[in-house]
Amino acid sequence: MSRQYERSNTPNHQSMDNRRATVRCAIYTRKSTDEGLDQDFNSLDAQRESAEAYIASQRHEGWLCIADRYDDGGFTGGNMERPALKRLFADIEAGDIDCVVVYKVDRLSRSLLDFARIMELFDKHAVSFVSVTQQFNTTSSMGRLTLNILLSFAQFEREIISERTRDKMAAARKKGKWVGGMPVLGYDLDRKGGRLVVNEEEAQRVRAIYVLYMEHKALMPVVQELERRKWGVKKWTTQKGEERGGNLFTKSSLFRLLTNIIYTGNISYKGTVYPGEHEGIVAPDLWQRVQDTLRHNGRSGSKEIRNKYGALLRGMLYCAPCGTAMVHCVLSAAVQRSINFRLVENF
């Protein structure tokens, strides 16, 4: 008995027992939207508090909560593109974590395929997984079956929510309602009802931009003129007080403005135009003339801008197999001399 007691208390056995006794637990929390995250006590805090209480109840088993926080606020559980989750994986691979604790399984993932990959990583590094509100044991086949069932319902719930959201947005679009997105120049968002109200100062700029395009009939001259006037895209302030937008126009942003049917007082959804609740700020006939000009330039190009290299056969030569239009190619002087030399030899 004495020899057994002495052997169990040698330094090597003491260090092994300590390693087994200490279970370093990392708490992972997630919320799909950033709504309410600016509050003093938000959903992430509530999840962490429950997980900390569970870890404290397992203190006699050597469970210890590590100080690092792994919080993903405003990230979906449908994929693994989450900064805190990536940090968690990196710490697991570094051997700094023994157990991952979450409030519910769907906080970690709502995808069966992603969850299978996560569990594979956990198994590879001997990391256990605990859900505070759902008791199961992943070491047994029955526990894994229970876990897969829970994940199946979590993925089903995510898909149902997505379908309901799409249906709701489609119904709102068909009624001409604004369903959110990036604010557009010429309108402000009514905080009370989420409707678009005309910003008269910006609306005048929008009308002027449409008139400028009809004068130049090309995008780049208008972009240059807007830069000279220092007119930029919509500038707004988020609910958190952060300023967004206000950049100068580019060719792409100008094209989006000129083709946005919202300026006629309508809403487009899946190719169908519906009357909107908001007031139009561009006359429908002017908007249509701009669309016709843009389509014409898209087929033939702008003489001053899109054919600046003097490609005389542009729009006339096409590839016989695929029907794609030929494009010009600017050759270096050395290549041109080589081509001319070969032509002379063949001649």
Coordinates of N, CA and C in Angstrom, one line a residue, residues 2-191:
S2 N 2.0 1.2 0.9 CA 2.8 2.4 0.9 C 3.5 2.6 -0.4
R3 N 4.0 1.5 -1.0 CA 4.7 1.7 -2.3 C 3.8 2.3 -3.4
Q4 N 2.5 1.8 -3.4 CA 1.6 2.3 -4.3 C 1.3 3.8 -4.1
Y5 N 1.2 4.2 -2.8 CA 1.0 5.6 -2.5 C 2.2 6.4 -2.9
E6 N 3.4 5.9 -2.7 CA 4.6 6.7 -3.1 C 4.7 6.8 -4.6
R7 N 4.3 5.8 -5.3 CA 4.4 5.8 -6.8 C 3.4 6.8 -7.4
S8 N 2.3 6.9 -6.8 CA 1.2 7.8 -7.3 C 1.5 9.3 -7.0
N9 N 2.5 9.5 -6.1 CA 2.8 10.9 -5.8 C 4.1 11.3 -6.2
T10 N 4.7 10.6 -7.2 CA 6.0 11.1 -7.8 C 5.7 12.3 -8.6
P11 N 6.7 13.1 -8.9 CA 6.4 14.4 -9.7 C 5.8 14.1 -11.0
N12 N 6.2 13.1 -11.8 CA 5.7 12.8 -13.1 C 4.2 12.5 -13.0
H13 N 3.8 11.7 -12.0 CA 2.4 11.3 -11.9 C 1.6 12.5 -11.4
Q14 N 2.2 13.4 -10.6 CA 1.4 14.6 -10.2 C 1.1 15.5 -11.4
S15 N 2.1 15.7 -12.3 CA 1.9 16.6 -13.4 C 0.9 16.0 -14.3
M16 N 0.9 14.6 -14.5 CA -0.1 14.0 -15.4 C -1.5 14.1 -14.8
D17 N -1.6 14.0 -13.5 CA -2.9 14.2 -12.8 C -3.4 15.6 -13.0
N18 N -2.5 16.6 -12.9 CA -2.9 18.0 -13.0 C -3.4 18.2 -14.4
R19 N -2.7 17.7 -15.4 CA -3.1 17.9 -16.8 C -4.5 17.3 -17.0
R20 N -4.8 16.1 -16.4 CA -6.1 15.5 -16.6 C -7.2 16.3 -15.8
A21 N -6.8 16.9 -14.7 CA -7.8 17.6 -13.8 C -8.2 18.9 -14.4
T22 N -7.3 19.6 -15.1 CA -7.6 20.9 -15.6 C -8.2 20.8 -17.0
V23 N -9.5 21.3 -17.1 CA -10.1 21.3 -18.4 C -10.3 22.7 -18.8
R24 N -9.6 23.2 -19.8 CA -9.7 24.6 -20.2 C -10.8 24.7 -21.1
C25 N -11.8 25.5 -20.7 CA -13.1 25.7 -21.4 C -13.2 27.0 -22.1
A26 N -13.5 27.0 -23.4 CA -13.7 28.2 -24.2 C -15.2 28.3 -24.5
I27 N -15.8 29.5 -24.2 CA -17.2 29.8 -24.4 C -17.3 30.5 -25.8
Y28 N -18.2 29.9 -26.7 CA -18.5 30.5 -28.0 C -19.9 31.0 -28.0
T29 N -20.1 32.2 -28.4 CA -21.4 32.8 -28.5 C -21.6 33.4 -29.9
R30 N -22.9 33.4 -30.3 CA -23.2 34.0 -31.6 C -24.6 34.5 -31.7
K31 N -24.8 35.6 -32.5 CA -26.1 36.1 -32.7 C -26.2 36.5 -34.2
S32 N -27.3 36.1 -34.9 CA -27.3 36.3 -36.3 C -27.4 37.7 -36.8
T33 N -28.0 38.6 -36.0 CA -28.1 40.0 -36.4 C -27.3 40.8 -35.3
D34 N -27.0 42.1 -35.7 CA -26.4 43.0 -34.7 C -27.3 43.9 -34.0
E35 N -28.6 43.5 -34.1 CA -29.7 44.3 -33.4 C -29.5 44.1 -31.9
G36 N -29.5 45.1 -31.1 CA -29.4 45.1 -29.7 C -28.0 44.8 -29.1
L37 N -27.0 44.7 -29.9 CA -25.7 44.4 -29.4 C -25.0 45.6 -28.7
D38 N -25.6 46.8 -29.0 CA -25.0 47.9 -28.3 C -25.6 48.1 -26.9
Q39 N -26.5 47.2 -26.5 CA -27.0 47.3 -25.1 C -26.0 46.9 -24.1
D40 N -26.2 47.3 -22.9 CA -25.2 46.9 -21.8 C -25.2 45.4 -21.6
F41 N -26.4 44.8 -21.6 CA -26.5 43.3 -21.5 C -27.2 42.8 -22.6
N42 N -26.5 42.2 -23.6 CA -27.2 41.7 -24.8 C -27.2 40.2 -24.9
S43 N -27.6 39.7 -26.0 CA -27.8 38.2 -26.1 C -26.5 37.5 -26.0
L44 N -25.4 38.1 -26.4 CA -24.1 37.4 -26.3 C -23.7 37.3 -24.8
D45 N -24.0 38.4 -24.1 CA -23.7 38.4 -22.6 C -24.5 37.3 -21.9
A46 N -25.8 37.2 -22.3 CA -26.7 36.2 -21.7 C -26.2 34.8 -22.0
Q47 N -25.8 34.5 -23.2 CA -25.3 33.2 -23.5 C -24.0 32.9 -22.7
R48 N -23.1 33.9 -22.6 CA -21.9 33.7 -21.9 C -22.1 33.5 -20.4
E49 N -23.1 34.2 -19.8 CA -23.4 34.0 -18.4 C -23.9 32.6 -18.1
S50 N -24.7 32.1 -19.0 CA -25.2 30.7 -18.8 C -24.1 29.7 -18.9
A51 N -23.2 29.9 -19.8 CA -22.1 29.0 -20.0 C -21.1 29.1 -18.8
E52 N -20.9 30.3 -18.3 CA -20.0 30.4 -17.2 C -20.6 29.8 -16.0
A53 N -21.9 29.9 -15.8 CA -22.5 29.2 -14.6 C -22.4 27.7 -14.7
Y54 N -22.5 27.2 -16.0 CA -22.4 25.7 -16.2 C -21.0 25.3 -15.9
I55 N -20.0 26.0 -16.4 CA -18.6 25.7 -16.1 C -18.3 25.7 -14.6
A56 N -18.9 26.7 -13.9 CA -18.7 26.8 -12.5 C -19.3 25.6 -11.7
S57 N -20.4 25.1 -12.3 CA -21.0 23.9 -11.6 C -20.1 22.6 -11.8
Q58 N -19.2 22.7 -12.8 CA -18.3 21.5 -13.0 C -16.9 21.8 -12.5
R59 N -16.8 22.7 -11.6 CA -15.5 23.0 -11.1 C -14.8 21.9 -10.3
H60 N -15.7 21.0 -9.7 CA -15.1 19.9 -9.0 C -14.5 18.9 -10.0
E61 N -14.8 19.0 -11.3 CA -14.2 18.1 -12.3 C -13.0 18.8 -12.9
G62 N -12.6 20.0 -12.4 CA -11.4 20.6 -12.9 C -11.7 21.6 -14.1
W63 N -12.9 21.9 -14.3 CA -13.3 22.8 -15.4 C -12.9 24.2 -15.1
L64 N -12.2 24.9 -16.1 CA -11.8 26.3 -15.9 C -12.1 27.1 -17.1
C65 N -12.8 28.2 -16.9 CA -13.1 29.1 -18.0 C -12.0 30.0 -18.4
I66 N -11.5 29.9 -19.7 CA -10.4 30.8 -20.1 C -10.9 32.2 -20.3
A67 N -10.0 33.2 -20.3 CA -10.4 34.6 -20.3 C -10.8 35.1 -21.7
D68 N -10.2 34.4 -22.7 CA -10.5 34.9 -24.1 C -12.0 34.7 -24.4
R69 N -12.5 35.8 -25.1 CA -13.9 35.7 -25.5 C -14.0 35.4 -27.0
Y70 N -15.0 34.6 -27.4 CA -15.2 34.2 -28.8 C -16.6 34.6 -29.1
D71 N -16.9 35.8 -29.4 CA -18.2 36.3 -29.7 C -18.3 36.7 -31.1
D72 N -19.3 36.2 -31.8 CA -19.7 36.5 -33.2 C -21.0 37.2 -33.2
G73 N -21.0 38.5 -33.1 CA -22.3 39.3 -33.2 C -22.6 39.7 -34.6
G74 N -23.8 39.4 -35.1 CA -24.1 39.8 -36.5 C -23.6 38.8 -37.6
F75 N -23.4 37.5 -37.2 CA -22.9 36.6 -38.2 C -23.9 35.4 -38.2
T76 N -24.2 34.9 -39.4 CA -25.1 33.8 -39.6 C -24.4 32.5 -39.2
G77 N -25.2 31.5 -38.8 CA -24.7 30.2 -38.5 C -24.7 29.3 -39.7
G78 N -25.1 29.8 -40.8 CA -25.2 29.0 -42.0 C -23.8 28.7 -42.7
N79 N -22.8 29.4 -42.3 CA -21.4 29.1 -42.8 C -20.4 29.3 -41.7
M80 N -19.2 29.1 -42.0 CA -18.1 29.3 -41.0 C -17.2 30.5 -41.2
E81 N -17.7 31.5 -42.0 CA -17.0 32.7 -42.2 C -17.3 33.7 -41.1
R82 N -16.7 33.3 -39.9 CA -16.9 34.1 -38.7 C -15.6 34.4 -38.0
P83 N -15.2 35.6 -37.7 CA -13.9 35.9 -37.2 C -13.6 35.2 -35.8
A84 N -14.6 35.2 -34.9 CA -14.4 34.6 -33.6 C -14.3 33.1 -33.7
L85 N -15.0 32.5 -34.6 CA -15.0 31.1 -34.8 C -13.6 30.7 -35.4
K86 N -13.1 31.5 -36.3 CA -11.7 31.2 -36.8 C -10.7 31.3 -35.7
R87 N -10.8 32.3 -34.8 CA -9.8 32.4 -33.7 C -10.0 31.1 -32.8
L88 N -11.2 30.7 -32.6 CA -11.4 29.5 -31.8 C -10.7 28.3 -32.4
F89 N -10.8 28.1 -33.7 CA -10.2 27.0 -34.4 C -8.7 27.1 -34.3
A90 N -8.2 28.3 -34.4 CA -6.7 28.5 -34.3 C -6.2 28.1 -32.9
D91 N -6.9 28.5 -31.9 CA -6.5 28.2 -30.5 C -6.6 26.7 -30.2
I92 N -7.6 26.1 -30.9 CA -7.8 24.6 -30.7 C -6.6 23.9 -31.3
E93 N -6.2 24.3 -32.5 CA -5.1 23.7 -33.2 C -3.8 24.0 -32.5
A94 N -3.7 25.1 -31.7 CA -2.5 25.4 -30.9 C -2.5 24.6 -29.6
G95 N -3.6 23.9 -29.3 CA -3.6 23.1 -28.1 C -3.9 23.9 -26.8
D96 N -4.6 25.1 -27.0 CA -4.9 25.9 -25.8 C -6.3 25.7 -25.3
I97 N -7.1 24.8 -25.9 CA -8.5 24.6 -25.5 C -8.7 23.1 -25.3
D98 N -9.4 22.7 -24.3 CA -9.8 21.3 -24.1 C -11.3 21.1 -24.2
C99 N -12.1 22.1 -24.1 CA -13.5 21.9 -24.2 C -14.2 23.2 -24.7
V100 N -15.2 23.1 -25.6 CA -15.9 24.2 -26.2 C -17.3 24.2 -25.6
V101 N -17.8 25.3 -25.0 CA -19.1 25.3 -24.4 C -19.9 26.4 -25.1
V102 N -21.2 26.0 -25.5 CA -22.1 26.9 -26.1 C -23.4 26.8 -25.4
Y103 N -24.3 27.8 -25.7 CA -25.6 27.8 -25.0 C -26.5 26.8 -25.7
K104 N -26.5 26.8 -27.0 CA -27.3 25.8 -27.8 C -26.4 25.4 -29.0
V105 N -26.7 24.2 -29.5 CA -26.0 23.7 -30.6 C -26.0 24.6 -31.8
D106 N -27.2 25.2 -32.1 CA -27.2 26.1 -33.3 C -26.4 27.4 -33.2
R107 N -26.0 27.7 -32.0 CA -25.1 28.8 -31.8 C -23.7 28.5 -32.5
L108 N -23.3 27.3 -32.5 CA -22.0 26.9 -33.1 C -22.2 26.8 -34.6
S109 N -23.3 26.2 -35.1 CA -23.5 26.0 -36.5 C -25.0 25.6 -36.7
R110 N -25.5 26.0 -37.9 CA -26.8 25.6 -38.3 C -26.8 24.8 -39.6
S111 N -25.6 24.4 -39.9 CA -25.4 23.5 -41.1 C -24.8 22.2 -40.7
L112 N -25.5 21.1 -41.2 CA -25.0 19.8 -40.9 C -23.6 19.5 -41.4
L113 N -23.4 20.0 -42.7 CA -22.0 19.7 -43.3 C -21.0 20.5 -42.5
D114 N -21.2 21.7 -42.1 CA -20.2 22.5 -41.4 C -20.0 21.9 -40.0
F115 N -21.1 21.5 -39.4 CA -21.0 20.9 -38.0 C -20.2 19.6 -38.1
A116 N -20.3 18.9 -39.1 CA -19.5 17.6 -39.2 C -18.0 18.0 -39.3
R117 N -17.7 19.0 -40.1 CA -16.3 19.4 -40.2 C -15.8 19.9 -38.8
I118 N -16.6 20.7 -38.1 CA -16.2 21.2 -36.8 C -16.0 20.1 -35.8
M119 N -16.9 19.1 -35.8 CA -16.7 17.9 -34.9 C -15.4 17.1 -35.3
E120 N -15.2 17.1 -36.6 CA -13.9 16.4 -37.0 C -12.7 17.1 -36.5
L121 N -12.7 18.4 -36.5 CA -11.6 19.1 -35.9 C -11.5 18.9 -34.4
F122 N -12.6 18.9 -33.7 CA -12.6 18.7 -32.3 C -12.1 17.3 -32.0
D123 N -12.5 16.3 -32.7 CA -12.0 14.9 -32.4 C -10.5 14.8 -32.7
K124 N -10.1 15.5 -33.8 CA -8.7 15.4 -34.1 C -7.8 15.9 -33.0
H125 N -8.2 17.0 -32.3 CA -7.4 17.6 -31.2 C -7.9 17.2 -29.8
A126 N -8.8 16.2 -29.7 CA -9.3 15.7 -28.4 C -10.0 16.8 -27.6
V127 N -10.8 17.6 -28.3 CA -11.6 18.7 -27.7 C -13.0 18.2 -27.5
S128 N -13.5 18.3 -26.3 CA -14.9 17.9 -26.1 C -15.8 19.1 -26.4
F129 N -17.1 18.8 -26.5 CA -18.1 19.8 -26.9 C -19.3 19.7 -26.0
V130 N -19.8 20.8 -25.4 CA -20.9 20.8 -24.5 C -21.9 21.9 -24.8
S131 N -23.1 21.5 -24.9 CA -24.2 22.5 -25.0 C -24.9 22.6 -23.7
V132 N -25.1 23.8 -23.2 CA -25.6 24.0 -21.8 C -27.0 23.6 -21.7
T133 N -27.8 23.8 -22.7 CA -29.3 23.5 -22.6 C -29.7 22.2 -23.3
Q134 N -28.7 21.5 -23.8 CA -29.0 20.2 -24.5 C -28.0 19.2 -24.0
Q135 N -28.4 18.3 -23.2 CA -27.5 17.3 -22.6 C -27.3 16.1 -23.6
F136 N -26.1 15.8 -24.0 CA -25.8 14.6 -24.8 C -24.3 14.3 -24.6
N137 N -24.0 13.1 -25.0 CA -22.6 12.6 -24.9 C -22.1 12.2 -26.3
T138 N -21.2 13.0 -26.8 CA -20.7 12.7 -28.2 C -19.8 11.6 -28.3
T139 N -19.4 10.9 -27.2 CA -18.5 9.8 -27.2 C -19.2 8.5 -27.6
S140 N -20.5 8.5 -27.5 CA -21.3 7.3 -27.8 C -22.0 7.5 -29.1
S141 N -22.4 6.4 -29.8 CA -23.1 6.4 -31.0 C -24.5 7.0 -30.8
M142 N -25.2 6.7 -29.7 CA -26.5 7.3 -29.5 C -26.4 8.8 -29.3
G143 N -25.3 9.3 -28.6 CA -25.1 10.7 -28.4 C -24.9 11.4 -29.7
R144 N -24.1 10.8 -30.6 CA -23.9 11.4 -31.9 C -25.2 11.4 -32.8
L145 N -26.0 10.4 -32.6 CA -27.3 10.4 -33.3 C -28.2 11.5 -32.8
T146 N -28.2 11.7 -31.5 CA -29.0 12.8 -30.9 C -28.5 14.1 -31.4
L147 N -27.2 14.3 -31.5 CA -26.6 15.5 -32.0 C -27.0 15.8 -33.4
N148 N -26.9 14.8 -34.3 CA -27.3 15.0 -35.7 C -28.8 15.3 -35.8
I149 N -29.6 14.7 -35.0 CA -31.0 15.1 -35.0 C -31.2 16.5 -34.7
L150 N -30.6 17.0 -33.6 CA -30.7 18.4 -33.2 C -30.2 19.3 -34.4
L151 N -29.1 18.9 -35.0 CA -28.6 19.8 -36.1 C -29.5 19.8 -37.3
S152 N -30.2 18.6 -37.5 CA -31.1 18.6 -38.6 C -32.3 19.6 -38.4
F153 N -32.8 19.6 -37.2 CA -33.8 20.6 -36.9 C -33.3 22.0 -37.0
A154 N -32.1 22.2 -36.5 CA -31.5 23.6 -36.6 C -31.4 24.0 -38.0
Q155 N -30.9 23.2 -38.9 CA -30.8 23.5 -40.3 C -32.2 23.7 -40.9
F156 N -33.1 22.9 -40.6 CA -34.5 23.0 -41.1 C -35.1 24.4 -40.6
E157 N -34.8 24.7 -39.4 CA -35.3 26.0 -38.9 C -34.7 27.2 -39.6
R158 N -33.4 27.1 -39.9 CA -32.8 28.2 -40.6 C -33.3 28.3 -42.0
E159 N -33.6 27.2 -42.7 CA -34.1 27.3 -44.0 C -35.6 27.8 -44.0
I160 N -36.3 27.4 -43.0 CA -37.7 27.9 -42.9 C -37.7 29.4 -42.7
I161 N -36.8 29.9 -41.8 CA -36.7 31.4 -41.6 C -36.3 32.1 -42.8
S162 N -35.4 31.5 -43.6 CA -35.0 32.1 -44.9 C -36.1 32.2 -45.8
E163 N -36.9 31.1 -45.9 CA -38.1 31.1 -46.8 C -39.1 32.2 -46.4
R164 N -39.4 32.2 -45.1 CA -40.3 33.2 -44.6 C -39.9 34.6 -44.9
T165 N -38.6 34.9 -44.7 CA -38.0 36.2 -45.0 C -38.2 36.6 -46.4
R166 N -37.8 35.6 -47.3 CA -37.9 35.9 -48.8 C -39.4 36.2 -49.2
D167 N -40.3 35.4 -48.6 CA -41.7 35.6 -48.9 C -42.2 36.9 -48.4
K168 N -41.8 37.3 -47.2 CA -42.2 38.6 -46.7 C -41.7 39.7 -47.5
M169 N -40.4 39.6 -47.9 CA -39.8 40.7 -48.8 C -40.5 40.8 -50.1
A170 N -40.8 39.6 -50.7 CA -41.5 39.6 -52.0 C -42.9 40.2 -51.9
A171 N -43.6 39.9 -50.8 CA -44.9 40.5 -50.6 C -44.8 42.0 -50.5
A172 N -43.8 42.5 -49.7 CA -43.6 43.9 -49.5 C -43.3 44.6 -50.8
R173 N -42.4 44.0 -51.6 CA -42.0 44.6 -52.9 C -43.2 44.7 -53.8
K174 N -44.0 43.7 -53.8 CA -45.2 43.8 -54.7 C -46.2 44.9 -54.3
K175 N -46.1 45.2 -53.0 CA -47.0 46.3 -52.5 C -46.3 47.7 -52.6
G176 N -45.1 47.7 -53.2 CA -44.4 48.9 -53.4 C -43.7 49.4 -52.2
K177 N -43.4 48.6 -51.2 CA -42.8 49.0 -50.0 C -41.2 49.0 -50.1
W178 N -40.6 49.8 -49.3 CA -39.1 49.8 -49.2 C -38.7 48.7 -48.2
V179 N -37.9 47.7 -48.6 CA -37.6 46.6 -47.7 C -36.2 46.7 -47.2
G180 N -35.5 47.8 -47.4 CA -34.2 48.0 -46.8 C -33.1 47.9 -47.9
G181 N -31.9 48.1 -47.5 CA -30.8 48.1 -48.4 C -30.0 49.4 -48.3
M182 N -29.1 49.6 -49.2 CA -28.3 50.8 -49.2 C -29.1 52.0 -49.6
P183 N -29.1 53.1 -48.8 CA -29.8 54.3 -49.1 C -29.4 54.8 -50.5
V184 N -30.3 55.5 -51.2 CA -30.0 56.0 -52.5 C -30.0 57.5 -52.5
L185 N -29.3 58.1 -53.3 CA -29.2 59.5 -53.4 C -30.6 60.1 -53.8
G186 N -31.1 61.1 -53.1 CA -32.4 61.7 -53.4 C -33.5 61.3 -52.4
Y187 N -33.2 60.3 -51.6 CA -34.2 59.9 -50.6 C -33.6 59.8 -49.2
D188 N -34.4 60.0 -48.2 CA -34.0 59.7 -46.8 C -35.0 58.6 -46.3
L189 N -34.6 57.9 -45.3 CA -35.4 56.9 -44.7 C -36.2 57.4 -43.5
D190 N -37.5 57.3 -43.6 CA -38.4 57.7 -42.5 C -38.2 56.7 -41.3
R191 N -37.6 57.2 -40.2 CA -37.3 56.3 -39.1 C -38.6 55.8 -38.5

